[in-house]
């Protein structure tokens, strides 16, 4: 009896062992098959091919002036992956990467050279400015700090105008802090290197950092130039940004120079250098240019921003408009942003000859501002324009589809890539435009992967996380502006500083001649289509 029990016990265990071995063999065979067929499966590590697939993948979200991107209780990080991409974030830890756009096969293909992203270049505070050789050298013992206000692109316009005033007053420019868009919640200060290419600016005009400004001025600003009527509380932010005392003559009056009348906020100060010197006639060394947006009366809207010739004689001999457009050229987006734009175009658009459209006119944010503009019932026009009107305006006016010279420059039977930038609240409107475009002309192709998705799936997110970028929305907006700038055909938004700051930089030099790239007002063209439609109905 005992013997039979022993044999039965052994048989049962032999069967269990045999089954375990069979199952193990099947599992190993399955792994072996997977590895041979895909070449990417590995146990215990992530394959290189998987990482490359993230780089090759690439939404159109843009930060526009006065655009409600986020509710006050939302965080900007919500634009980027949360649960489903947690593993991706843990995989992409390298501080340096190389993005390989597809190889170019014809002259109109986007350059296929490797785009090297070095995270350290994402953080370039203004150090050792004296080592930079500036084209325009200004007095080293007199300074101007631009007090910038409102949305990100309004701040850039304010910087243009501050640089012009600094040059005409012979004051070294203090590179200022910027600020986040008010729609992101509590307004935060943004370092200079996160909005502009500081080296490019300071190679054009004498610059100084806020830290050096504080030292040279012994922690105090002597005088305030008012770009618009201001009170003490209006300049409190600039005192905090610079950590400097501002001398005040009276409790509610600034220490110098009322700007204009009580209501003027722009276009009251002539570009003429003699007028500017008379207006701000003081030898006080340390000045704040408070609440600057557009005090200068401009005559150069619609021109292109071209650098100054290297052999210019003196600054005083440079014409006002010419100097101002050289200033616009000197304020470029950070180099890391241009790298992002190049990588995105190379991976997703793959050609130089693509179409970019900026539709700014969202009903939630832009229309309330529009009601204060009093411009030919503009609000009613925007409200009545449909997505089909916009699509027809693009099709009817795109030279690539109609002009023989444009057709000759490429194979017109190929797809025409179109990139549309809108505020996030108009995502559905944007998709409707694409639907109508493709119905009207099958050659139209939507860019396959939107910008924020591309950035979230790439190694670039490690760069902005590791270098302390304040606003992820800035990255999206600035990169999108570079994409617009690099397009061959640009349909811009009238009355938008976002579009206005792109347009002057859209030119190239061909056979020694400077040529402006194609641009047209999408609002005006769409209005024409809308009026024809309503007349037919």
Short mmCIF file of C-alpha atoms in Angstrom, two decimals:
data_model
loop_
_atom_site.label_atom_id
_atom_site.label_comp_id
_atom_site.label_asym_id
_atom_site.label_seq_id
_atom_site.Cartn_x
_atom_site.Cartn_y
_atom_site.Cartn_z
CA UNK A 1 0.00 0.00 0.00
CA UNK A 2 2.81 2.33 0.92
CA UNK A 3 4.62 1.47 -2.29
CA UNK A 4 1.57 2.27 -4.48
CA UNK A 5 1.15 5.61 -2.69
CA UNK A 6 4.76 6.46 -3.38
CA UNK A 7 4.47 5.63 -7.08
CA UNK A 8 1.27 7.68 -7.43
CA UNK A 9 2.89 10.62 -5.69
CA UNK A 10 5.89 10.46 -8.03
CA UNK A 11 3.71 10.20 -11.13
CA UNK A 12 1.70 13.30 -10.20
CA UNK A 13 4.85 15.38 -9.67
CA UNK A 14 6.41 14.13 -12.87
CA UNK A 15 3.32 15.28 -14.74
CA UNK A 16 3.50 18.74 -13.09
CA UNK A 17 7.20 19.09 -13.91
CA UNK A 18 6.59 18.02 -17.51
CA UNK A 19 3.76 20.55 -17.94
CA UNK A 20 5.93 23.33 -16.45
CA UNK A 21 8.76 22.53 -18.87
CA UNK A 22 6.38 22.52 -21.84
CA UNK A 23 4.87 25.87 -20.88
CA UNK A 24 8.30 27.41 -20.32
CA UNK A 25 9.46 26.21 -23.72
CA UNK A 26 6.37 27.72 -25.37
CA UNK A 27 6.99 31.08 -23.70
CA UNK A 28 10.64 31.16 -24.74
CA UNK A 29 9.69 30.19 -28.28
CA UNK A 30 7.15 33.04 -28.38
CA UNK A 31 9.80 35.58 -27.29
CA UNK A 32 12.19 34.21 -29.89
CA UNK A 33 9.61 34.60 -32.67
CA UNK A 34 8.78 38.15 -31.58
CA UNK A 35 12.43 39.16 -31.62
CA UNK A 36 13.05 37.71 -35.08
CA UNK A 37 9.98 39.26 -36.68
CA UNK A 38 10.10 42.76 -35.18
CA UNK A 39 13.72 43.16 -34.21
CA UNK A 40 12.68 45.53 -31.43
CA UNK A 41 11.47 43.40 -28.50
CA UNK A 42 13.81 43.12 -25.54
CA UNK A 43 13.26 41.88 -22.02
CA UNK A 44 14.55 44.24 -19.32
CA UNK A 45 15.43 47.21 -21.54
CA UNK A 46 13.88 49.61 -24.06
CA UNK A 47 14.85 49.20 -27.68
CA UNK A 48 16.56 51.94 -29.66
CA UNK A 49 13.95 51.54 -32.40
CA UNK A 50 11.19 52.39 -29.96
CA UNK A 51 12.97 55.57 -28.88
CA UNK A 52 13.48 56.53 -32.53
CA UNK A 53 9.79 56.05 -33.21
CA UNK A 54 9.05 58.65 -30.56
CA UNK A 55 11.38 61.11 -32.25
CA UNK A 56 9.90 60.52 -35.69
CA UNK A 57 6.37 61.20 -34.48
CA UNK A 58 5.38 64.75 -34.25
CA UNK A 59 -1.42 69.71 -32.60
CA UNK A 60 -1.43 73.09 -33.22
CA UNK A 61 -1.73 75.00 -29.98
CA UNK A 62 -0.57 78.56 -29.85
CA UNK A 63 -0.35 81.25 -27.24
CA UNK A 64 -1.91 84.35 -28.76
CA UNK A 65 -2.37 87.79 -27.30
CA UNK A 66 -5.38 87.96 -24.99
CA UNK A 67 -6.24 84.31 -25.67
CA UNK A 68 -7.76 82.21 -22.89
CA UNK A 69 -5.61 79.10 -23.14
CA UNK A 70 -6.33 77.76 -19.70
CA UNK A 71 -8.90 78.33 -17.01
CA UNK A 72 -7.55 79.74 -13.77
CA UNK A 73 -7.87 76.37 -12.02
CA UNK A 74 -5.95 74.48 -14.70
CA UNK A 75 -2.22 73.94 -14.95
CA UNK A 76 -0.23 74.47 -18.19
CA UNK A 77 1.19 70.97 -17.80
CA UNK A 78 -2.19 69.60 -18.88
CA UNK A 79 -1.19 70.25 -22.49
CA UNK A 80 1.42 67.55 -22.11
CA UNK A 81 0.98 63.77 -21.57
CA UNK A 82 -0.18 62.53 -18.20
CA UNK A 83 -0.90 58.89 -17.43
CA UNK A 84 -0.41 57.23 -20.79
CA UNK A 85 3.06 58.70 -21.44
CA UNK A 86 4.55 58.23 -17.99
CA UNK A 87 6.84 55.50 -19.32
CA UNK A 88 7.95 57.71 -22.19
CA UNK A 89 9.06 60.44 -19.78
CA UNK A 90 11.11 57.94 -17.80
CA UNK A 91 12.72 56.60 -20.98
CA UNK A 92 13.83 59.93 -22.44
CA UNK A 93 16.46 61.08 -19.97
CA UNK A 94 19.37 61.94 -22.23
CA UNK A 95 20.39 65.63 -22.00
CA UNK A 96 21.46 65.65 -25.64
CA UNK A 97 19.79 64.12 -28.67
CA UNK A 98 19.90 64.19 -32.43
CA UNK A 99 16.79 64.33 -34.58
CA UNK A 100 17.06 62.91 -38.09
CA UNK A 101 14.54 64.39 -40.53
CA UNK A 102 13.85 62.25 -43.62
CA UNK A 103 16.45 62.45 -46.34
CA UNK A 104 15.81 65.16 -48.91
CA UNK A 105 14.97 63.87 -52.36
CA UNK A 106 14.50 67.15 -54.23
CA UNK A 107 15.38 70.82 -54.03
CA UNK A 108 12.18 71.72 -52.18
CA UNK A 109 12.64 69.10 -49.48
CA UNK A 110 13.47 70.36 -46.01
CA UNK A 111 17.21 70.07 -45.17
CA UNK A 112 17.99 66.58 -43.93
CA UNK A 113 21.02 67.48 -41.84
CA UNK A 114 20.95 66.20 -38.28
CA UNK A 115 19.43 68.62 -35.79
CA UNK A 116 21.34 68.36 -32.54
CA UNK A 117 19.42 69.36 -29.43
CA UNK A 118 21.69 70.25 -26.51
CA UNK A 119 19.77 70.93 -23.33
CA UNK A 120 22.42 73.24 -21.93
CA UNK A 121 21.63 75.72 -24.73
CA UNK A 122 18.11 76.05 -23.32
CA UNK A 123 19.49 78.00 -20.38
CA UNK A 124 21.65 80.93 -21.41
CA UNK A 125 21.39 83.75 -18.89
CA UNK A 126 23.08 87.03 -19.79
CA UNK A 127 26.63 86.67 -18.46
CA UNK A 128 29.86 88.41 -19.40
CA UNK A 129 28.13 90.88 -21.69
CA UNK A 130 31.28 92.94 -22.10
CA UNK A 131 32.77 90.05 -24.06
CA UNK A 132 30.13 90.51 -26.75
CA UNK A 133 31.07 92.93 -29.49
CA UNK A 134 27.99 95.02 -30.30
CA UNK A 135 27.39 96.59 -33.69
CA UNK A 136 25.93 99.69 -32.00
CA UNK A 137 27.95 100.72 -28.95
CA UNK A 138 26.17 102.90 -26.40
CA UNK A 139 27.30 104.87 -23.35
CA UNK A 140 28.53 102.42 -20.69
CA UNK A 141 27.52 104.63 -17.75
CA UNK A 142 23.88 105.41 -18.67
CA UNK A 143 21.14 102.79 -18.79
CA UNK A 144 17.51 102.15 -19.78
CA UNK A 145 15.37 99.36 -18.31
CA UNK A 146 12.26 98.48 -20.41
CA UNK A 147 9.17 98.06 -18.24
CA UNK A 148 7.19 95.61 -20.41
CA UNK A 149 3.44 95.00 -20.06
CA UNK A 150 0.46 92.89 -21.25
CA UNK A 151 0.70 89.71 -23.35
CA UNK A 152 3.91 88.00 -24.56
CA UNK A 153 3.87 89.52 -28.04
CA UNK A 154 2.91 92.94 -26.73
CA UNK A 155 6.00 92.68 -24.53
CA UNK A 156 8.13 92.01 -27.61
CA UNK A 157 6.74 95.13 -29.30
CA UNK A 158 7.53 97.07 -26.13
CA UNK A 159 11.10 95.74 -26.30
CA UNK A 160 11.45 96.93 -29.94
CA UNK A 161 10.42 100.42 -28.92
CA UNK A 162 12.59 100.46 -25.80
CA UNK A 163 15.67 99.51 -27.84
CA UNK A 164 14.96 102.35 -30.25
CA UNK A 165 14.65 104.88 -27.43
CA UNK A 166 17.80 103.52 -25.74
CA UNK A 167 19.78 103.99 -28.96
CA UNK A 168 18.50 107.51 -29.59
CA UNK A 169 19.23 108.49 -25.96
CA UNK A 170 22.64 106.76 -26.04
CA UNK A 171 21.82 104.52 -23.06
CA UNK A 172 22.95 100.92 -22.69
CA UNK A 173 19.97 98.57 -22.80
CA UNK A 174 19.16 96.54 -19.69
CA UNK A 175 17.82 93.18 -20.92
CA UNK A 176 14.54 92.94 -18.99
CA UNK A 177 12.45 90.21 -17.46
CA UNK A 178 9.30 89.22 -19.31
CA UNK A 179 6.06 87.88 -17.83
CA UNK A 180 3.65 85.01 -18.42
CA UNK A 181 0.30 85.40 -20.14
CA UNK A 182 -2.42 86.36 -17.67
CA UNK A 183 -4.53 83.38 -18.78
CA UNK A 184 -2.02 81.03 -17.13
CA UNK A 185 -3.16 82.15 -13.69
CA UNK A 186 -0.87 84.11 -11.41
CA UNK A 187 1.53 86.18 -13.50
CA UNK A 188 5.15 85.06 -13.15
CA UNK A 189 8.41 86.59 -14.31
CA UNK A 190 10.05 84.94 -17.32
CA UNK A 191 13.86 85.05 -17.83
CA UNK A 192 15.14 86.77 -20.96
CA UNK A 193 16.60 83.61 -22.53
CA UNK A 194 13.13 81.99 -22.55
CA UNK A 195 11.72 84.63 -24.91
CA UNK A 196 14.59 85.93 -27.05
CA UNK A 197 18.01 85.05 -28.40
CA UNK A 198 19.99 87.24 -25.99
CA UNK A 199 23.32 86.77 -27.77
CA UNK A 200 21.80 87.90 -31.07
CA UNK A 201 20.32 91.01 -29.47
CA UNK A 202 23.51 91.96 -27.62
CA UNK A 203 25.64 91.50 -30.71
CA UNK A 204 23.52 94.26 -32.24
CA UNK A 205 23.29 96.77 -29.37
CA UNK A 206 25.09 97.31 -26.07
CA UNK A 207 23.37 95.27 -23.34
CA UNK A 208 23.67 94.73 -19.63
CA UNK A 209 22.08 92.19 -17.29
CA UNK A 210 19.71 93.16 -14.47
CA UNK A 211 22.34 92.02 -11.95
CA UNK A 212 24.98 94.34 -13.40
CA UNK A 213 22.40 97.12 -13.70
CA UNK A 214 21.72 96.77 -9.98
CA UNK A 215 25.43 97.00 -9.16
CA UNK A 216 26.25 99.92 -11.42
CA UNK A 217 23.22 101.93 -10.23
CA UNK A 218 23.78 101.07 -6.55
CA UNK A 219 20.33 99.51 -6.22
CA UNK A 220 18.34 102.58 -7.27
CA UNK A 221 16.69 103.97 -10.43
CA UNK A 222 16.98 107.74 -10.70
CA UNK A 223 14.31 108.57 -13.22
CA UNK A 224 11.17 107.14 -14.83
CA UNK A 225 10.27 107.78 -18.46
CA UNK A 226 6.55 107.22 -18.90
CA UNK A 227 5.40 105.47 -22.05
CA UNK A 228 1.84 106.02 -20.86
CA UNK A 229 0.32 107.78 -17.84
CA UNK A 230 1.39 105.87 -14.73
CA UNK A 231 1.18 105.97 -10.98
CA UNK A 232 3.42 104.57 -8.29
CA UNK A 233 1.51 101.30 -8.12
CA UNK A 234 1.95 100.83 -11.88
CA UNK A 235 5.72 100.50 -11.56
CA UNK A 236 5.78 98.31 -8.46
CA UNK A 237 6.31 95.19 -10.60
CA UNK A 238 9.45 96.64 -12.16
CA UNK A 239 10.83 97.47 -8.71
CA UNK A 240 10.31 93.83 -7.70
CA UNK A 241 11.84 92.50 -10.91
CA UNK A 242 15.01 94.56 -10.56
CA UNK A 243 15.12 94.62 -6.75
CA UNK A 244 15.86 98.32 -7.07
CA UNK A 245 14.48 101.37 -5.33
CA UNK A 246 12.64 103.87 -7.55
CA UNK A 247 12.97 107.49 -6.52
CA UNK A 248 9.62 109.25 -6.32
CA UNK A 249 9.10 112.99 -6.00
CA UNK A 250 5.53 112.71 -4.72
CA UNK A 251 3.34 109.85 -3.51
CA UNK A 252 1.33 109.45 -6.72
CA UNK A 253 3.63 111.04 -9.25
CA UNK A 254 6.67 109.54 -10.86
CA UNK A 255 9.99 111.28 -10.62
CA UNK A 256 10.19 112.54 -14.21
CA UNK A 257 8.52 113.34 -17.51
CA UNK A 258 4.78 112.95 -17.87
CA UNK A 259 4.36 111.24 -21.19
CA UNK A 260 1.40 112.72 -22.89
CA UNK A 261 -2.24 113.41 -22.10
CA UNK A 262 -4.12 111.47 -19.45
CA UNK A 263 -5.50 108.84 -21.82
CA UNK A 264 -2.87 108.27 -24.51
CA UNK A 265 -1.24 104.85 -24.41
CA UNK A 266 0.35 104.64 -27.86
CA UNK A 267 1.61 106.54 -30.89
CA UNK A 268 2.33 109.86 -29.21
CA UNK A 269 6.15 109.99 -29.52
CA UNK A 270 7.87 110.72 -32.82
CA UNK A 271 10.63 108.44 -34.11
CA UNK A 272 12.68 111.56 -34.71
CA UNK A 273 15.82 111.41 -32.56
CA UNK A 274 15.80 115.13 -31.73
CA UNK A 275 12.22 114.87 -30.44
CA UNK A 276 13.10 111.86 -28.28
CA UNK A 277 16.12 113.64 -26.77
CA UNK A 278 14.06 116.73 -25.98
CA UNK A 279 11.29 114.64 -24.44
CA UNK A 280 13.61 112.70 -22.13
CA UNK A 281 16.25 115.37 -21.55
CA UNK A 282 18.14 114.26 -18.44
CA UNK A 283 21.61 113.12 -17.49
CA UNK A 284 20.32 110.87 -14.68
CA UNK A 285 22.17 107.61 -15.35
CA UNK A 286 19.67 104.91 -14.36
CA UNK A 287 16.26 105.11 -16.07
CA UNK A 288 13.09 103.01 -16.17
CA UNK A 289 10.95 103.19 -19.33
CA UNK A 290 7.63 102.36 -17.65
CA UNK A 291 4.67 100.52 -19.19
CA UNK A 292 5.98 100.62 -22.72
CA UNK A 293 3.93 99.20 -25.60
CA UNK A 294 3.65 101.48 -28.62
CA UNK A 295 4.49 105.06 -27.69
CA UNK A 296 6.42 105.62 -30.95
CA UNK A 297 4.63 106.82 -34.05
CA UNK A 298 5.62 104.20 -36.60
CA UNK A 299 5.90 104.65 -40.35
CA UNK A 300 7.44 101.24 -41.05
CA UNK A 301 4.54 98.80 -40.68
CA UNK A 302 4.63 96.35 -43.58
CA UNK A 303 8.38 96.60 -44.17
CA UNK A 304 10.85 93.77 -43.72
CA UNK A 305 13.42 93.47 -40.94
CA UNK A 306 16.90 93.54 -42.48
CA UNK A 307 20.15 93.81 -40.48
CA UNK A 308 22.24 96.94 -40.73
CA UNK A 309 25.20 96.94 -43.07
CA UNK A 310 28.44 96.30 -41.24
CA UNK A 311 30.05 99.39 -42.75
CA UNK A 312 27.55 101.95 -41.45
CA UNK A 313 29.15 105.20 -40.23
CA UNK A 314 27.30 106.64 -37.23
CA UNK A 315 23.99 105.78 -35.61
CA UNK A 316 22.69 109.33 -36.03
CA UNK A 317 22.97 108.99 -39.80
CA UNK A 318 20.73 105.90 -39.93
CA UNK A 319 17.20 106.76 -41.02
CA UNK A 320 14.53 106.27 -38.39
CA UNK A 321 12.51 103.56 -40.15
CA UNK A 322 15.66 101.72 -41.26
CA UNK A 323 17.00 101.63 -37.72
CA UNK A 324 13.70 100.42 -36.32
CA UNK A 325 13.50 97.48 -38.72
CA UNK A 326 17.09 96.51 -37.90
CA UNK A 327 15.99 96.46 -34.24
CA UNK A 328 13.12 94.13 -35.14
CA UNK A 329 15.67 91.84 -36.80
CA UNK A 330 17.81 91.86 -33.65
CA UNK A 331 15.01 90.41 -31.49
CA UNK A 332 14.83 86.77 -32.53
CA UNK A 333 13.29 83.77 -30.82
CA UNK A 334 15.71 81.60 -28.79
CA UNK A 335 17.95 79.23 -30.76
CA UNK A 336 16.47 76.20 -29.03
CA UNK A 337 13.05 77.23 -30.36
CA UNK A 338 14.33 77.43 -33.92
CA UNK A 339 15.83 73.96 -33.43
CA UNK A 340 12.45 72.64 -32.33
CA UNK A 341 10.74 74.18 -35.35
CA UNK A 342 13.33 72.70 -37.72
CA UNK A 343 12.97 69.26 -36.13
CA UNK A 344 9.17 69.40 -36.36
CA UNK A 345 9.14 70.55 -39.99
CA UNK A 346 11.73 67.94 -40.95
CA UNK A 347 9.81 65.10 -39.30
CA UNK A 348 6.24 66.08 -40.22
CA UNK A 349 6.08 68.51 -43.14
CA UNK A 350 9.30 67.54 -44.95
CA UNK A 351 9.32 70.41 -47.41
CA UNK A 352 10.17 74.11 -47.52
CA UNK A 353 7.10 74.88 -49.61
CA UNK A 354 4.29 74.52 -47.12
CA UNK A 355 1.33 76.76 -46.27
CA UNK A 356 0.82 78.32 -42.83
CA UNK A 357 -2.42 79.93 -41.65
CA UNK A 358 -3.00 81.91 -38.47
CA UNK A 359 -6.66 82.33 -37.50
CA UNK A 360 -6.75 84.44 -34.36
CA UNK A 361 -10.41 85.34 -34.12
CA UNK A 362 -11.91 83.22 -31.33
CA UNK A 363 -15.28 84.37 -30.01
CA UNK A 364 -14.44 83.82 -26.36
CA UNK A 365 -11.38 86.02 -26.15
CA UNK A 366 -10.70 88.09 -29.27
CA UNK A 367 -14.20 89.36 -29.90
CA UNK A 368 -14.49 91.17 -26.55
CA UNK A 369 -11.27 93.02 -27.44
CA UNK A 370 -12.58 93.61 -30.95
CA UNK A 371 -15.61 95.48 -29.60
CA UNK A 372 -13.26 98.18 -28.32
CA UNK A 373 -11.46 98.61 -31.64
CA UNK A 374 -14.33 100.40 -33.46
CA UNK A 375 -13.06 99.17 -36.83
CA UNK A 376 -15.73 98.88 -39.58
CA UNK A 377 -17.96 96.54 -37.58
CA UNK A 378 -15.15 94.03 -37.41
CA UNK A 379 -16.86 91.89 -34.78
CA UNK A 380 -19.85 91.28 -37.04
CA UNK A 381 -17.58 90.32 -39.92
CA UNK A 382 -15.70 87.76 -37.85
CA UNK A 383 -18.91 86.31 -36.42
CA UNK A 384 -20.41 85.73 -39.89
CA UNK A 385 -17.34 84.07 -41.44
CA UNK A 386 -17.65 80.27 -41.63
CA UNK A 387 -14.97 77.61 -41.76
CA UNK A 388 -15.87 77.00 -45.41
CA UNK A 389 -15.33 80.72 -46.14
CA UNK A 390 -11.81 80.46 -44.69
CA UNK A 391 -11.07 77.30 -46.69
CA UNK A 392 -12.26 78.89 -49.94
CA UNK A 393 -10.20 82.02 -49.22
CA UNK A 394 -7.07 79.86 -48.93
CA UNK A 395 -7.80 77.81 -52.05
CA UNK A 396 -8.72 80.86 -54.15
CA UNK A 397 -5.59 82.82 -53.21
CA UNK A 398 -2.84 80.21 -52.88
CA UNK A 399 -0.37 80.85 -55.73
CA UNK A 400 0.85 77.27 -55.57
CA UNK A 401 -2.52 76.09 -56.93
CA UNK A 402 -3.02 78.73 -59.65
CA UNK A 403 0.15 80.64 -60.62
CA UNK A 404 2.15 79.03 -63.45
CA UNK A 405 5.47 80.26 -62.07
CA UNK A 406 4.66 78.78 -58.67
CA UNK A 407 3.53 75.52 -60.26
CA UNK A 408 6.77 75.27 -62.18
CA UNK A 409 8.78 75.42 -58.94
CA UNK A 410 7.47 72.01 -57.85
CA UNK A 411 5.40 69.04 -58.94
CA UNK A 412 1.88 70.40 -58.49
CA UNK A 413 0.42 66.90 -58.46
CA UNK A 414 2.12 66.34 -55.10
CA UNK A 415 0.32 67.04 -51.85
CA UNK A 416 0.31 70.60 -50.49
CA UNK A 417 0.94 70.62 -46.73
CA UNK A 418 -1.10 73.11 -44.70
CA UNK A 419 -0.44 74.05 -41.07
CA UNK A 420 -3.14 76.03 -39.22
CA UNK A 421 -2.55 77.82 -35.93
CA UNK A 422 -5.56 78.79 -33.83
CA UNK A 423 -6.35 79.40 -30.17
CA UNK A 424 -7.20 76.09 -28.44
CA UNK A 425 -10.86 77.08 -28.12
CA UNK A 426 -11.11 76.97 -31.93
CA UNK A 427 -9.83 73.43 -32.45
CA UNK A 428 -13.15 72.25 -33.93
CA UNK A 429 -13.24 75.27 -36.26
CA UNK A 430 -9.72 74.42 -37.41
CA UNK A 431 -10.65 70.81 -38.16
CA UNK A 432 -13.67 72.02 -40.14
CA UNK A 433 -11.35 74.22 -42.24
CA UNK A 434 -9.21 71.18 -43.04
CA UNK A 435 -12.28 69.15 -44.02
CA UNK A 436 -13.41 71.87 -46.45
CA UNK A 437 -9.88 72.33 -47.83
CA UNK A 438 -9.57 68.66 -48.71
CA UNK A 439 -13.05 68.59 -50.30
CA UNK A 440 -12.26 71.66 -52.38
CA UNK A 441 -8.84 70.38 -53.50
CA UNK A 442 -7.66 66.79 -52.82
CA UNK A 443 -4.04 67.93 -53.08
CA UNK A 444 -4.34 69.68 -49.70
CA UNK A 445 -2.80 67.65 -46.87
CA UNK A 446 -3.07 68.26 -43.15
CA UNK A 447 0.21 68.01 -41.24
CA UNK A 448 -0.06 64.50 -39.72
CA UNK A 449 0.95 65.17 -36.12
CA UNK A 450 0.19 68.37 -34.21
CA UNK A 451 2.91 70.31 -32.46
CA UNK A 452 2.12 69.70 -28.79
CA UNK A 453 1.80 65.95 -29.38
CA UNK A 454 5.14 65.93 -31.19
CA UNK A 455 6.88 67.80 -28.40
CA UNK A 456 5.39 65.61 -25.67
CA UNK A 457 6.62 62.46 -27.41
CA UNK A 458 10.16 63.67 -27.96
CA UNK A 459 13.26 64.09 -25.87
CA UNK A 460 12.80 67.86 -25.94
CA UNK A 461 10.62 67.78 -22.83
CA UNK A 462 13.69 66.85 -20.80
CA UNK A 463 15.31 70.08 -21.97
CA UNK A 464 12.65 72.43 -20.70
CA UNK A 465 12.16 70.42 -17.52
CA UNK A 466 15.86 70.43 -16.68
CA UNK A 467 16.51 74.08 -17.55
CA UNK A 468 13.71 75.73 -15.57
CA UNK A 469 11.42 77.05 -18.31
CA UNK A 470 8.59 78.93 -16.60
CA UNK A 471 5.84 78.47 -19.20
CA UNK A 472 5.31 75.42 -21.38
CA UNK A 473 2.77 77.47 -23.33
CA UNK A 474 5.60 79.80 -24.31
CA UNK A 475 7.42 76.86 -25.89
CA UNK A 476 4.38 75.94 -27.95
CA UNK A 477 3.64 79.51 -29.01
CA UNK A 478 7.23 80.45 -29.85
CA UNK A 479 7.82 77.24 -31.81
CA UNK A 480 4.59 77.75 -33.72
CA UNK A 481 5.66 81.29 -34.59
CA UNK A 482 8.90 79.91 -36.02
CA UNK A 483 6.93 77.40 -38.10
CA UNK A 484 4.85 80.28 -39.49
CA UNK A 485 8.02 82.26 -40.22
CA UNK A 486 9.63 79.38 -42.12
CA UNK A 487 6.57 78.70 -44.31
CA UNK A 488 6.68 79.79 -47.94
CA UNK A 489 3.04 80.93 -47.92
CA UNK A 490 1.59 82.72 -44.89
CA UNK A 491 -2.03 83.75 -44.35
CA UNK A 492 -1.79 86.07 -41.34
CA UNK A 493 -4.36 87.47 -38.90
CA UNK A 494 -4.98 91.19 -39.24
CA UNK A 495 -4.94 93.12 -35.92
CA UNK A 496 -2.88 90.42 -34.18
CA UNK A 497 0.51 91.20 -32.64
CA UNK A 498 1.23 87.44 -32.84
CA UNK A 499 1.05 87.61 -36.64
CA UNK A 500 2.61 91.09 -36.77
CA UNK A 501 5.76 89.88 -35.01
CA UNK A 502 6.21 87.11 -37.60
CA UNK A 503 5.69 89.06 -40.80
CA UNK A 504 8.79 91.35 -40.87
CA UNK A 505 11.15 88.35 -40.64
CA UNK A 506 9.63 86.51 -43.63
CA UNK A 507 12.08 87.26 -46.42
CA UNK A 508 15.00 85.64 -48.20
CA UNK A 509 17.91 86.71 -50.37
CA UNK A 510 18.02 85.28 -53.88
CA UNK A 511 20.66 86.19 -56.46
CA UNK A 512 21.65 89.19 -54.40
CA UNK A 513 18.09 90.49 -54.17
CA UNK A 514 15.90 90.55 -51.07
CA UNK A 515 12.49 89.02 -51.65
CA UNK A 516 9.48 89.10 -49.37
CA UNK A 517 7.79 85.71 -49.01
CA UNK A 518 4.10 85.39 -49.87
CA UNK A 519 1.67 86.70 -47.26
CA UNK A 520 -1.99 87.73 -47.25
CA UNK A 521 -4.63 88.70 -44.69
CA UNK A 522 -6.84 85.67 -44.08
CA UNK A 523 -9.49 87.91 -42.52
CA UNK A 524 -9.78 90.19 -45.56
CA UNK A 525 -9.83 87.26 -47.99
CA UNK A 526 -12.41 85.37 -45.94
CA UNK A 527 -14.57 88.48 -45.69
CA UNK A 528 -14.61 88.71 -49.49
CA UNK A 529 -15.74 85.09 -49.78
CA UNK A 530 -18.37 85.60 -47.07
CA UNK A 531 -19.85 88.66 -48.82
CA UNK A 532 -20.11 86.79 -52.15
CA UNK A 533 -21.83 83.90 -50.38
CA UNK A 534 -24.35 86.10 -48.61
CA UNK A 535 -25.03 88.01 -51.85
CA UNK A 536 -25.82 84.75 -53.66
CA UNK A 537 -28.14 83.68 -50.87
#
